[in-house]
Each structure stands twice: as structure tokens, then as C-alpha cells.
Coordinates of C-alpha atoms in Angstrom, one line a residue:
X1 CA 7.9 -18.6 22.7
X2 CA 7.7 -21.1 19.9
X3 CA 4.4 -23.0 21.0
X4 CA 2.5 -23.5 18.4
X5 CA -1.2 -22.2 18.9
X6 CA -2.6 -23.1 15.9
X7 CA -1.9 -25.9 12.8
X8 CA -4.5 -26.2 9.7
X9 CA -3.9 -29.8 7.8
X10 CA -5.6 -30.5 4.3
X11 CA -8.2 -27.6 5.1
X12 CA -10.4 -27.7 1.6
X13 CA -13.7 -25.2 1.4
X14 CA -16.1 -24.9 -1.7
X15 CA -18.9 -22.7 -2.9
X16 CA -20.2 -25.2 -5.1
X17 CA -18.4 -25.7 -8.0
X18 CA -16.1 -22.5 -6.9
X19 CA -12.9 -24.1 -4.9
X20 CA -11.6 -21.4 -2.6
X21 CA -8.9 -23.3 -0.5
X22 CA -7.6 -26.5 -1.9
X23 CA -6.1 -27.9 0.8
X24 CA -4.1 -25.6 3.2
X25 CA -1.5 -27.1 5.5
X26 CA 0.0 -24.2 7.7
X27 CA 1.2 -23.9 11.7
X28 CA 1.1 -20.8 13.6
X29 CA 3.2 -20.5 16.4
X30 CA 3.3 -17.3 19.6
X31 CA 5.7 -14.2 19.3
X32 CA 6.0 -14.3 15.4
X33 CA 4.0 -12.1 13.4
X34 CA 2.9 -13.9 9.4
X35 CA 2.7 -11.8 6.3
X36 CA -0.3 -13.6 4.3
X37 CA 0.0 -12.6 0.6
X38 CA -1.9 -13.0 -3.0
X39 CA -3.6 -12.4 -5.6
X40 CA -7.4 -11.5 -5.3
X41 CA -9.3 -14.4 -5.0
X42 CA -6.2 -16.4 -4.1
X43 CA -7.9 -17.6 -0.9
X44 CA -6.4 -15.4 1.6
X45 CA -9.8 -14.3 3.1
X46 CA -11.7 -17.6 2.9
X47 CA -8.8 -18.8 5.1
X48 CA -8.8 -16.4 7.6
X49 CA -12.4 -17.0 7.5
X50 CA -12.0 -20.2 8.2
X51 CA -9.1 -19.7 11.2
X52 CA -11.5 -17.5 12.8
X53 CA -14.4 -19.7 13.3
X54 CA -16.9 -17.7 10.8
X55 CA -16.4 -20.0 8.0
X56 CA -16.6 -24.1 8.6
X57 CA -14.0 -25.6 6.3
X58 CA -15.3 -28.2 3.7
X59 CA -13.1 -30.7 4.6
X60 CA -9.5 -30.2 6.8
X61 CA -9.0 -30.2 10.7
X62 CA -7.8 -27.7 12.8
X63 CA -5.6 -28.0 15.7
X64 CA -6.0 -25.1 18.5
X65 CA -2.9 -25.5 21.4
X66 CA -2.8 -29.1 21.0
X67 CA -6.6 -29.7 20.8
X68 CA -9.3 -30.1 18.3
X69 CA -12.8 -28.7 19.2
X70 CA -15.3 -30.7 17.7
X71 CA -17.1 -27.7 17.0
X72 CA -15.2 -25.2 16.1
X73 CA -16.7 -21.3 15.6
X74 CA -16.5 -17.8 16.6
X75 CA -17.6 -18.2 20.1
X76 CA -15.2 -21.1 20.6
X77 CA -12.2 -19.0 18.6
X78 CA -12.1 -16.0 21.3
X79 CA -12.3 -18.4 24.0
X80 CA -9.1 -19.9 22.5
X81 CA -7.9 -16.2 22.2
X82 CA -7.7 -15.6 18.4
X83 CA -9.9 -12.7 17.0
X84 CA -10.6 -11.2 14.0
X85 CA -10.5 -7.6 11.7
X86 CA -12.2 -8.5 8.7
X87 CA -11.5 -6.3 5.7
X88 CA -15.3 -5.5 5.1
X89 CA -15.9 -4.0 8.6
X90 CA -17.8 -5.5 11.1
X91 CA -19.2 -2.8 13.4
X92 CA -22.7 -1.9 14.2
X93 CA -23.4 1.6 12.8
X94 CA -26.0 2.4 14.5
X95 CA -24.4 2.0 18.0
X96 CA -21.7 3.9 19.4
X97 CA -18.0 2.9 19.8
X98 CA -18.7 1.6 23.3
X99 CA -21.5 -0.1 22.6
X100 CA -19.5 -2.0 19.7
X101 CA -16.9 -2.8 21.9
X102 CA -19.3 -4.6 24.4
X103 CA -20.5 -7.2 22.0
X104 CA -17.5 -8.9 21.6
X105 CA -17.1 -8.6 25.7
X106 CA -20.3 -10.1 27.2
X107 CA -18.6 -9.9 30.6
X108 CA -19.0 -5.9 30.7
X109 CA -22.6 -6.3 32.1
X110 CA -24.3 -4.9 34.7
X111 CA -24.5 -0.9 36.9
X112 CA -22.4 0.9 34.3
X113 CA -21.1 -1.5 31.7
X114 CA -20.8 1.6 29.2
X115 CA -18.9 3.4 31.3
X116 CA -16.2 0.3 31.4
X117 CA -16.5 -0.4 27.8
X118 CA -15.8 3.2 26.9
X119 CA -12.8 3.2 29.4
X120 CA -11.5 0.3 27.9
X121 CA -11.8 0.9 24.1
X122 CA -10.6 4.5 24.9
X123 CA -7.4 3.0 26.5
X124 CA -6.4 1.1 23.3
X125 CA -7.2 3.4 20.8
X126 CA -4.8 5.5 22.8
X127 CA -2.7 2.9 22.9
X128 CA -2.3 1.8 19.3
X129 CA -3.4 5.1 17.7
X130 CA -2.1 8.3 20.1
X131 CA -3.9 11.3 18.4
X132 CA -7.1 9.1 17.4
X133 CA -9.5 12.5 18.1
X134 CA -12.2 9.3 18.4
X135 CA -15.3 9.4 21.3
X136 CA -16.4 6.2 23.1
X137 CA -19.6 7.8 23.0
X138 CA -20.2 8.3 19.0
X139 CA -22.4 6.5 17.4
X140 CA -19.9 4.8 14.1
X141 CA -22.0 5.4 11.1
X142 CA -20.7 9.4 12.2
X143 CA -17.0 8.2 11.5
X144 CA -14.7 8.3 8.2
X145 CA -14.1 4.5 7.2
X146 CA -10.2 5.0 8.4
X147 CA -11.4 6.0 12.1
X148 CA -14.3 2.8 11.8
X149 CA -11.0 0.6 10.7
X150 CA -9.4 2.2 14.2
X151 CA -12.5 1.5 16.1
X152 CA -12.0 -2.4 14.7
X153 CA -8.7 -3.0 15.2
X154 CA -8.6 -1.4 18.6
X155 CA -11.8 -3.4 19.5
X156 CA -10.2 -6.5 18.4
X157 CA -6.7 -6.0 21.1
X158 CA -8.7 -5.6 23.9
X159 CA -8.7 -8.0 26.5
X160 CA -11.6 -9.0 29.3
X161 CA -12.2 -12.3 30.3
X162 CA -10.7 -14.4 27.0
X163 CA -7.5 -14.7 26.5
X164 CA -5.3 -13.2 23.7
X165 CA -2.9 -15.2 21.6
X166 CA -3.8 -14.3 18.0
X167 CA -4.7 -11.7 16.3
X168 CA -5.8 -12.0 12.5
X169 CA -5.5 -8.4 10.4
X170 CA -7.4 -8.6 6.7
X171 CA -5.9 -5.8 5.3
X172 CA -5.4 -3.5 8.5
X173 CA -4.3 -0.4 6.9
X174 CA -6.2 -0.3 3.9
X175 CA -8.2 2.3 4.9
X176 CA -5.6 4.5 6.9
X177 CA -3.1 7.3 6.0
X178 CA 0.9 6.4 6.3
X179 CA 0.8 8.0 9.6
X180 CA -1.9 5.7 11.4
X181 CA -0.7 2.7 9.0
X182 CA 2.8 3.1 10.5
X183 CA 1.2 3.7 14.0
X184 CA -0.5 0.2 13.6
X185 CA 2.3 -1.7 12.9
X186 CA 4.9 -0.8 15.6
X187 CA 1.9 -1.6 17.7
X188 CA 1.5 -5.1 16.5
X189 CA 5.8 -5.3 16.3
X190 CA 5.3 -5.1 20.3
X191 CA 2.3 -7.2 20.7
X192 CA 4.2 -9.9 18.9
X193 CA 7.7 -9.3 21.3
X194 CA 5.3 -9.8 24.1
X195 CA 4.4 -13.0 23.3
X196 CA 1.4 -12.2 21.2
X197 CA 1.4 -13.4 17.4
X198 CA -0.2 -12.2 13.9
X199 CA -1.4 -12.5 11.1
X200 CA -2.0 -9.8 8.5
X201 CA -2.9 -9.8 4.7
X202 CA -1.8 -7.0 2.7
X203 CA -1.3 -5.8 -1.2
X204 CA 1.1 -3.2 0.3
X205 CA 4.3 -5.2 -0.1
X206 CA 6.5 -3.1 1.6
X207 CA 4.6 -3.5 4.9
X208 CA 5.1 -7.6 4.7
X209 CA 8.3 -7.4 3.7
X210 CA 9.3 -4.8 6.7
X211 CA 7.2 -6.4 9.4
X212 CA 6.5 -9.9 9.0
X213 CA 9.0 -12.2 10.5
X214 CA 7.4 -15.0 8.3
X215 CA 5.8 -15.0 4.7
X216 CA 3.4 -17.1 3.3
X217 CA 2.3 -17.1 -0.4
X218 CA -1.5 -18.2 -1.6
X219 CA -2.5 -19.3 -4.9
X220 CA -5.1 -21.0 -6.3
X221 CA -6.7 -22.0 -3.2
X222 CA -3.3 -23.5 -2.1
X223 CA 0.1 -22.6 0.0
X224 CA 2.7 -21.9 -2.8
X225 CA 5.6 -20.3 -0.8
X226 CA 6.3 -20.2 2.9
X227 CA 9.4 -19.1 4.4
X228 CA 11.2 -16.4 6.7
X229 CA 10.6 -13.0 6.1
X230 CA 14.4 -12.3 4.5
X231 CA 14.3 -14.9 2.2
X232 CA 11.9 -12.5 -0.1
X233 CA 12.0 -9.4 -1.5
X234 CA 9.4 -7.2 -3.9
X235 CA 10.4 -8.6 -7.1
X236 CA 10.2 -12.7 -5.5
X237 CA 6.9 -12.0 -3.8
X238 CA 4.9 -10.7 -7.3
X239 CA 6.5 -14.0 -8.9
X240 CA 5.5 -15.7 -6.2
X241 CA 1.6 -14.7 -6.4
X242 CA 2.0 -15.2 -10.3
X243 CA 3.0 -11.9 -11.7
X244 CA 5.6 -10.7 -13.8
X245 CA 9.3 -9.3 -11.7
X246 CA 9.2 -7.2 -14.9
X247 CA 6.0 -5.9 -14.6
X248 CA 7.0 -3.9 -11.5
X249 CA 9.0 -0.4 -13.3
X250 CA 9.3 2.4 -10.9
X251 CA 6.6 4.9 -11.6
X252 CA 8.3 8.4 -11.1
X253 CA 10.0 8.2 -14.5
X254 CA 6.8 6.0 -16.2
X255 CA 4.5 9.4 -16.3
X256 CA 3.8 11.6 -19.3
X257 CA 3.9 15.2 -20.2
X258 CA 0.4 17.6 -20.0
X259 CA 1.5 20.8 -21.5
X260 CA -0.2 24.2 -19.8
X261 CA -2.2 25.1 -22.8
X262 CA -4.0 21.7 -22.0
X263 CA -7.7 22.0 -21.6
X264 CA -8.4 23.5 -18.2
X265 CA -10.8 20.8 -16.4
X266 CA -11.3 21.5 -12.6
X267 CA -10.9 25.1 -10.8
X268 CA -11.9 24.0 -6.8
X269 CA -11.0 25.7 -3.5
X270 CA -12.1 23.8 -0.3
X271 CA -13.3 26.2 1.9
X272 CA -14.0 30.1 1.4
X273 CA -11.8 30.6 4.3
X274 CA -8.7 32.9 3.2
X275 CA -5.4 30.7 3.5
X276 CA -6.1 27.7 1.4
X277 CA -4.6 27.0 -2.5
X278 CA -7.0 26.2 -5.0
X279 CA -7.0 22.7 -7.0
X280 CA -6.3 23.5 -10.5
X281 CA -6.6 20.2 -13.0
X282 CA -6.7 19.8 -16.5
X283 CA -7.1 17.6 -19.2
X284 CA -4.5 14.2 -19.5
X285 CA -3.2 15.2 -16.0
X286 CA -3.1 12.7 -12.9
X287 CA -4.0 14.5 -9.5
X288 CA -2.9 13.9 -6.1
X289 CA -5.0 14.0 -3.2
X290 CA -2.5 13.5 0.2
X291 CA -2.1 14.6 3.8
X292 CA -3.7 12.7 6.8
X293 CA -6.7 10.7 6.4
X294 CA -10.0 13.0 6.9
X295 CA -8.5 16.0 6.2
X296 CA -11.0 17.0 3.5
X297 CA -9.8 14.6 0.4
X298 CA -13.1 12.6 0.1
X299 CA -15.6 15.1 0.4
X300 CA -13.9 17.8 -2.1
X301 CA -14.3 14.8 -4.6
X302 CA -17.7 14.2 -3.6
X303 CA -18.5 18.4 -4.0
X304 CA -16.7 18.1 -7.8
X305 CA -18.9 15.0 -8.6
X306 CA -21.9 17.0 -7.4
X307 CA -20.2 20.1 -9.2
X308 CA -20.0 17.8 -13.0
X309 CA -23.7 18.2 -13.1
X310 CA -24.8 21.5 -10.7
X311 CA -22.5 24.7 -11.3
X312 CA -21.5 25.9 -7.3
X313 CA -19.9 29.0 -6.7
X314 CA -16.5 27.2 -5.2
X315 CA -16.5 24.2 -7.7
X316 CA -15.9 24.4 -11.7
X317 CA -16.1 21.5 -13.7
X318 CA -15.8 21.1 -16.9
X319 CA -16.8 17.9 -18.8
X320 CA -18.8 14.5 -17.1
X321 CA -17.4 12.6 -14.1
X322 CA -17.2 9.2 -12.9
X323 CA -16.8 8.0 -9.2
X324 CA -14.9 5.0 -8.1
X325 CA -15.4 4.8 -4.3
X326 CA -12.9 3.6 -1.9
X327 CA -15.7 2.4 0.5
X328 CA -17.0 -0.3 -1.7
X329 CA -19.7 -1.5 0.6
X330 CA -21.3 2.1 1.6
X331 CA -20.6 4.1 -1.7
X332 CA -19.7 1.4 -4.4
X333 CA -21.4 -1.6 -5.3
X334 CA -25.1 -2.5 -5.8
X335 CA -25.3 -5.5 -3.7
X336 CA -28.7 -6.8 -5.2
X337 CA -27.0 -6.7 -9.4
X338 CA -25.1 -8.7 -11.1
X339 CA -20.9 -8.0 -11.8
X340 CA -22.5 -7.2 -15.0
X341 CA -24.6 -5.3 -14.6
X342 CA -22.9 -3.3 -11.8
X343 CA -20.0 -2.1 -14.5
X344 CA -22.7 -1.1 -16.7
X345 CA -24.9 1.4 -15.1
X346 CA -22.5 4.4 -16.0
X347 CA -22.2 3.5 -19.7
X348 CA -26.1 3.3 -20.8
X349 CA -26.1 6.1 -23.2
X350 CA -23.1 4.3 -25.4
X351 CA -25.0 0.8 -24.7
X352 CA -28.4 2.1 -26.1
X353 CA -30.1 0.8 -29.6
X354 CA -33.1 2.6 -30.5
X355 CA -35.0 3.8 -27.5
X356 CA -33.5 0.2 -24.9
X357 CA -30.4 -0.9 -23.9
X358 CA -28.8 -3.7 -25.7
X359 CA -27.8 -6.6 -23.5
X360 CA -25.7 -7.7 -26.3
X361 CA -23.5 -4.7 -26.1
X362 CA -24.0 -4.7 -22.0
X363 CA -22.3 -8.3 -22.0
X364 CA -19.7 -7.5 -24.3
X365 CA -18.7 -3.9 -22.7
X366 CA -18.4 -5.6 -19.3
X367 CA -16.7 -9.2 -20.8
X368 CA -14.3 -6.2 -22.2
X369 CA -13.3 -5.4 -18.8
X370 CA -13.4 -8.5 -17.5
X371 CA -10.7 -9.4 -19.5
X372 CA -9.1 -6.1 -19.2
X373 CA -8.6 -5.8 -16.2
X374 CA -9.0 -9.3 -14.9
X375 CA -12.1 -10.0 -12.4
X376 CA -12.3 -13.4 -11.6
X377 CA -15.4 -14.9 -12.1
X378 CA -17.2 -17.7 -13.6
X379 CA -20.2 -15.8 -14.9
X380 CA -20.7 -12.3 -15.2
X381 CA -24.3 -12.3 -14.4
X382 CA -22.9 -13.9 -11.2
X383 CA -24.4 -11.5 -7.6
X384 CA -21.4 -8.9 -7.2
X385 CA -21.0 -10.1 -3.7
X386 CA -19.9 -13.4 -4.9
X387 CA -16.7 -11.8 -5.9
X388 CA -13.8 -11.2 -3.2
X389 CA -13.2 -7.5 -2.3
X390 CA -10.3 -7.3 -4.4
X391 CA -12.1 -7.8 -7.8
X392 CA -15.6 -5.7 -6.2
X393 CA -13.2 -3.0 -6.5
X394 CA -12.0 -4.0 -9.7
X395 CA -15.3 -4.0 -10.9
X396 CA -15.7 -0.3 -9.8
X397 CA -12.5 0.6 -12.1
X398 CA -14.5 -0.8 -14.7
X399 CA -17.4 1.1 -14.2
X400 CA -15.6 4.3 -14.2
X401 CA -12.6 3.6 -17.0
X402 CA -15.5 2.2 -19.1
X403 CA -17.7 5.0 -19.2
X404 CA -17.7 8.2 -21.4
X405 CA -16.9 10.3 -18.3
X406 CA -13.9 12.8 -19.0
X407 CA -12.9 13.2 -15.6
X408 CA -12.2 10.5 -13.2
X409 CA -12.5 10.9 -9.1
X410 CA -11.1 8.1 -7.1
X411 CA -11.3 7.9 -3.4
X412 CA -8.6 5.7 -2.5
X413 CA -9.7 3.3 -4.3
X414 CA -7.0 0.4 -4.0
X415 CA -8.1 -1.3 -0.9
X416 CA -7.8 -4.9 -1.0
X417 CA -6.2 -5.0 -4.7
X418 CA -3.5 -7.0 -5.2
X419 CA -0.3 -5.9 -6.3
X420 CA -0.1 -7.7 -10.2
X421 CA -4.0 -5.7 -10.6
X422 CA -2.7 -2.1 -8.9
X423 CA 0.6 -2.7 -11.3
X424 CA -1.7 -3.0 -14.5
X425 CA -4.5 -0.6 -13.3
X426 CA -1.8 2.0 -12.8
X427 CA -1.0 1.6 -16.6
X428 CA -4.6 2.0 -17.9
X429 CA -4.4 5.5 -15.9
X430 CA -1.6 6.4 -17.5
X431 CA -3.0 5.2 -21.0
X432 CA -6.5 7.0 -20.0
X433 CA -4.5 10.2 -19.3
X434 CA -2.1 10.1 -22.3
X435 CA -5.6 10.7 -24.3
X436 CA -6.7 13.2 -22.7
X437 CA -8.7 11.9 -19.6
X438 CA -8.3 13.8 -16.1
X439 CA -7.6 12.0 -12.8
X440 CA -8.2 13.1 -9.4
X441 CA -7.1 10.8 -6.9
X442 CA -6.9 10.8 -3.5
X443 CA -4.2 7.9 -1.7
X444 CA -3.0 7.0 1.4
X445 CA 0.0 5.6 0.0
X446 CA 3.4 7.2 -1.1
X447 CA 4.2 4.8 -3.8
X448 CA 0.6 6.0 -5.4
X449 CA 1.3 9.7 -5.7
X450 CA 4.7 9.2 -7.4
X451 CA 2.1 8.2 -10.4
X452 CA 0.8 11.8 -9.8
X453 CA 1.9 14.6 -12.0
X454 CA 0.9 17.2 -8.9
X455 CA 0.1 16.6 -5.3
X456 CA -1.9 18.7 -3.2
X457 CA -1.7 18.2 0.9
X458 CA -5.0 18.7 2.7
X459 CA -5.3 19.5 6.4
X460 CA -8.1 21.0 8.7
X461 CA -10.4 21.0 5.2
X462 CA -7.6 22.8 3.0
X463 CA -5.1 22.8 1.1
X464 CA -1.9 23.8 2.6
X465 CA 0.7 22.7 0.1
X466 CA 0.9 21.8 -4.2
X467 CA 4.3 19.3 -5.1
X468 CA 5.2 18.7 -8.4
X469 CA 6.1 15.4 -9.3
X470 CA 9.6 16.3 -9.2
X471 CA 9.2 17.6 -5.8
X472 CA 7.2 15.0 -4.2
X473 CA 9.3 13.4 -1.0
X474 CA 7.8 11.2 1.7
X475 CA 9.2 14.0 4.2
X476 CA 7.8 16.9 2.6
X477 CA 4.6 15.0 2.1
X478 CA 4.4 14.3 6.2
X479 CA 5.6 17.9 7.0
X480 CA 2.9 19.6 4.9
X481 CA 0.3 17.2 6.2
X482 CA 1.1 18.9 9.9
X483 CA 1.3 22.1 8.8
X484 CA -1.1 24.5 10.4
X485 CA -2.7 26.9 7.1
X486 CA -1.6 30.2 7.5

């Protein structure tokens, strides 16, 4: 305990004139697990990047158990036992879970290698996940992004021939529900009393807060805070990443009042099967999607997007729909446009003069959001990829909140945004709804549905339970999500 296995000094890394870290001095040492916090685009990935040999640091050294490698990367990374799970996952798609697992594990060659690699991904997914319901044998573009994050971060703990001593988690439970999240982290609480150490990034404060042993703040490129654990709470972490202590109001009290006469939007029952409640929404009321992760959420909001613009027998929808995908990579962005003109494409009709879009009005509805709701960038007409994940998904807020559309889906669509941006995003949904805009929003995390003005619980494809606000508890929540439909 208390070796150090890894120390950055001065580590600096540009995109041209775009300074992502701005000199980073910071030591990692076994059996302690690091809670790595900031805004987007505070440099949190870029570092991590950087600590995991995928990224070669502008200027800097880094130290590795003593040692510097001259040149360091990937390959030489795992053979100094530190690994990777990127936010933006890594897996093949087109191979299966096994298969996956054996490129990271060259050593499983040979008479039956995918027997071994499907023994010994099996073994941790059971191991950090009990319950998983995942096959060795799939091929991963068939799984929900939460069981792909599993696949990942299982893939990433198991051990062949390298060593482990590190483990580096880029917003780990981003894509899972509160029972998988929770799951995850008393797995990585043991790894580290074993000897093991981590690092995880996270906007979910209370996850840093509960399981970190030691906290370090980004910002600007640069270390601003760094200190045990206990030293911090909520309120010093935001100011910390440069947000406001008063910014953060409790949101069960901060929601507003739909009246039943209201404008009825969205009549939707899963499945035709008898036993399931029916999703009733209307207009200036915020939705709640819950219950365990691919229980149905995601693809009822797919079938009312479909539903906006084709009547279907199950599905009523009343008014135009806008999408903001939690999947950002497979469902969100369109990697080959600008920021610009990404926000856009849903607003055409309100950009048009005479019979062609105006790129005045196009620059000035997306310079609108910029501001609004804060992407950081230097140019708008900049690729969308050259923004970090945090303000992608920003962008797809945008997109949605800025078009006409009356009713907006979102499919958890707060991964990797950082606390000050979900804190002001919140507000614009409550504005949006005040007016008379409907929200249907599926989240994997408690402090989310409290925004909600009614939660429905999803499992096996239905719904089995409806909370008001006022009846919403995490222990309902988890007791409905079990719940077998009558």
C-alpha cells in the first residue's frame, strides 16, 4: 500500500491553438481509489487519454513505478498494468463479447482461444455485475449501450498475462441504471482494498463524494483542487469546477403546476399484453421514464417519435417531436457537420427565407444556443467531433429545445454533462414546460426524476407502476422496478 504507480509532472497537450491540459502535476498511488471531476471540456478526458497511452502529451513526463518509458503508449500501458474504459465505447460491434475480450489478451491464442475468452469475460461480468443476463457468444452491436458499458468495464478487470494495478473509469455508470451503477462501485470499493487503485470521472457527484477516497478538481486544462475525499462536499465541489453553491436548489419543490384540463399530448401502452398501465402525458408536464435499464424505456420513446408523424394503433401523439439521444455516437450527432450545423437540422422550416435556408439566421439560432446553454467552442462551424462528449450532448439539447417541436423525448440524455450544465439544463426544462412544452424523459438517475411531475416504472417491456411526484422514493422506485406485472 502507498507505492506510488504513477506521477504526471508539467504534462501540457494542444490541438493547435486549443490548450486542453496546461500543465498537470498529479501522483497516483495503489489501494486508493481518485474521484476526477469538472466541467466539460475541463480536461478530464484528454488526461486520461494521456495516462493511458492513447494520447502523447505535448510536453510533461510521466513516471510509471519509478520508471520513465521512453516510449510511452497503449501497448506499453497494459504491460505496466493500467487500462482503460473510455466514455465513447471502445468495442468492436461486429464481433462478439468473446471475441472483444481477446483483443486486449493476445495470449488467449491457439486450439480453443474462444472458449477461454468467453470463460473468462463470463467470470467477471458475474463477478462485477451478478444478474448481467449477457452471452459471451453475442455479437455487441445486438446489446443496449448499458450492457456494451458492462461488456467494457468487465473486459477492462480481467487479468491474463499483464499485470493489474490501475484501472481508469471515464464515466463508468453513465450509461447504467442505479442498480448496476451501485453494483459497479462496490466492485471497484474491493478492487481498491485489494491493493488495486482507480480512477473514475463522473458528473454524478454523489458517486465521488461516496466512493472516492481522494478528489481531484480540473479546470481550464489545470489541477485546481486536490485533497481527501472528506474535505468536500456537493456545494465545495460545483465551486470548485466554477459554478455557483447557489445554483444547486433541490428540485422536488422547484417544479410547476399542469392542471388536468391541460391539452392531452401522448396516450401509449407498451405492449398489447393485458397487465401493463398506459403512459398518459400532456401539455407543460415533465415525464419520467424509470426502472432497470432495458426494460422497454428507449424503444417506447423511439415508437412515440415514429408515432409524431405515422398514427399506430398503440401510440397517440399529438403535436411534432424532437429526439435527443442518450447514445450520442450511434443515434445523435452527424459526425461529418459542423456544431452548427448539427443544432440546426431540426429547425429548417423557422430558418427558411423564400424558398433556402438563411445561414444568417442558421448562425445566429445556433450562436443562440451556444450561449444558452454554454458549448465550448472556438468556432461554430468547427467538426462536431472536435467538441468533448459533454458539450456533443449539449449540442443535442440544442437541437431539440431549439426546434418548434411540442413534445420533447430524451433518452437519458445526461451522460457525460457536468453538473453546473445538468443544473442550468434542468431549468430550461422547467421554463420549456411552464409554456406549455411536454417532456418525456427516461433517467437512470434518482436525483433526475424528482424533476418529474409523474414516474412511470418499466419492467419486462411494461409498465408496472405510475408515482406522482409527491410519491416518488428511491425504495418504491427499486421495488416497482422488480415487480413481476400481474
Amino acid at each position: 500500500m502507498d507505492r506510488e504507480i504513477v506521477r504526471l509532472e508539467s504534462v501540457a497537450k494542444s490541438f493547435g491553438v486549443v490548450q486542453a491540459l496546461a500543465g498537470v502535476d498529479l501522483s497516483l498511488i495503489s489501494g486508493e481509489a481518485i474521484g476526477l471531476v469538472g466541467h466539460n471540456g475541463a480536461g478530464k478526458s484528454t488526461l486520461m487519454n494521456v495516462l493511458s497511452g492513447t494520447m502523447a502529451p505535448s510536453s510533461g513526463r510521466i513516471t510509471v513505478q519509478g520508471a520513465a518509458p521512453a516510449n510511452y503508449s497503449v501497448g506499453v500501458a497494459k504491460s505496466l498494468g493500467i487500462r482503460c474504459v473510455f466514455q465513447e465505447l471502445s468495442l468492436c460491434p461486429n464481433l462478439t463479447v468473446a471475441e472483444n475480450t481477446r483483443i486486449t489478451h493476445p495470449k488467449l491464442r491457439g486450439f480453443g482461444w474462444r472458449r477461454r475468452a468467453a470463460s473468462l469475460i463470463q467470470a467477471k461480468l458475474d463477478e462485477i455485475f451478478p444478474g448481467h443476463g449477457i452471452s459471451p457468444h453475442i455479437p455487441v452491436f445486438e446489446l443496449s449501450i448499458g450492457r456494451r458499458q458492462m461488456v467494457e468495464i468487465a473486459r477492462a478487470f480481467t487479468v491474463t498475462d499483464a499485470p493489474l494495478h490501475l484501472v481508469i473509469l471515464d464515466e463508468p455508470t453513465s450509461s447504467l441504471d442505479q442498480h448496476s451503477s451501485e453494483q459497479l462501485l462496490n466492485f471497484t470499493r474491493r478492487f481498491v482494498a485489494s491493493g488495486g487503485s482507480t480512477v473514475m470521472i463522473s458528473h454524478i457527484l454523489g458517486e465521488i463524494l461516496n466512493y472516492s477516497d481522494h478528489i481531484v478538481v480540473m479546470r481550464d486544462g489545470k489541477v485546481v483542487k486536490n485533497g481527501p475525499a472528506d474535505a468536500f462536499d456537493r456545494s465545495k465541489l460545483i465551486v470548485a469546477m466554477g459554478g455557483s453553491a447557489e445554483a444547486h436548489t433541490a428540485p422536488a419543490q422547484a417544479g410547476h403546476v399542469t392542471t388536468i384540463d391541460a391539452k392531452l399530448r401522448v396516450e401509449s401502452r407498451p405492449k398489447a399484453r393485458a397487465g401493463g398501465l398506459e403512459l398518459r402525458a400532456r401539455a407543460g408536464e415533465i415525464i419520467g421514464l424509470a426502472g432497470l435499464a432495458g426494460q422497454g424505456q428507449s424503444e417506447m420513446l423511439v415508437d412515440l417519435f415514429g408515432a409524431a408523424t405515422h398514427a399506430t394503433l398503440r401510440h397517440k401523439v399529438d403535436g411534432t417531436a424532437a429526439f435527443v439521444a442518450g447514445d450520442r455516437q450511434t443515434d445523435g450527432v452527424f459526425p461529418l457537420w459542423s456544431i452548427a450545423e448539427n443544432i440546426t437540422i431540426c429547425s429548417l422550416g423557422q430558418l427558411r427565407k423564400g424558398l433556402f435556408i438563411s445561414p444568417l439566421r442558421a448562425e445566429a439560432l445556433a450562436q443562440s444556443w451556444r450561449q444558452r446553454i454554454g458549448i465550448r467552442t472556438p468556432d461554430l462551424q468547427n467538426n462536431i467531433l472536435s467538441l468533448s462528449g459533454g458539450n456533443q450532448q449539449k449540442a443535442l439539447f440544442a437541437r431539440a429545445l431549439g426546434s418548434n417541436a411540442a413534445i420533447i423525448l430524451m433518452d437519458d440524455p445526461m451522460r457525460g454533462v457536468d453538473i453546473s450544465t445538468k443544473l442550468e439544463v434542468y431549468a430550461i426544462i422547467r421554463e420549456e414546460a411552464a409554456r406549455g412544452r411536454t417532456f418525456i424523459w427516461y433517467t437512470t438517475e434518482m436525483d433526475e426524476l424528482e424533476y418529474c411531475d409523474r414516474v412511470y416504472i418499466f419492467r419486462s417491456g411494461q409498465i408496472v407502476s405510475q408515482l406522482e411526484r409527491h410519491e416518488l422514493s428511491e425504495a418504491r422506485l427499486i421495488h416497482s422496478s422488480f415487480q413481476e406485472v400481474a
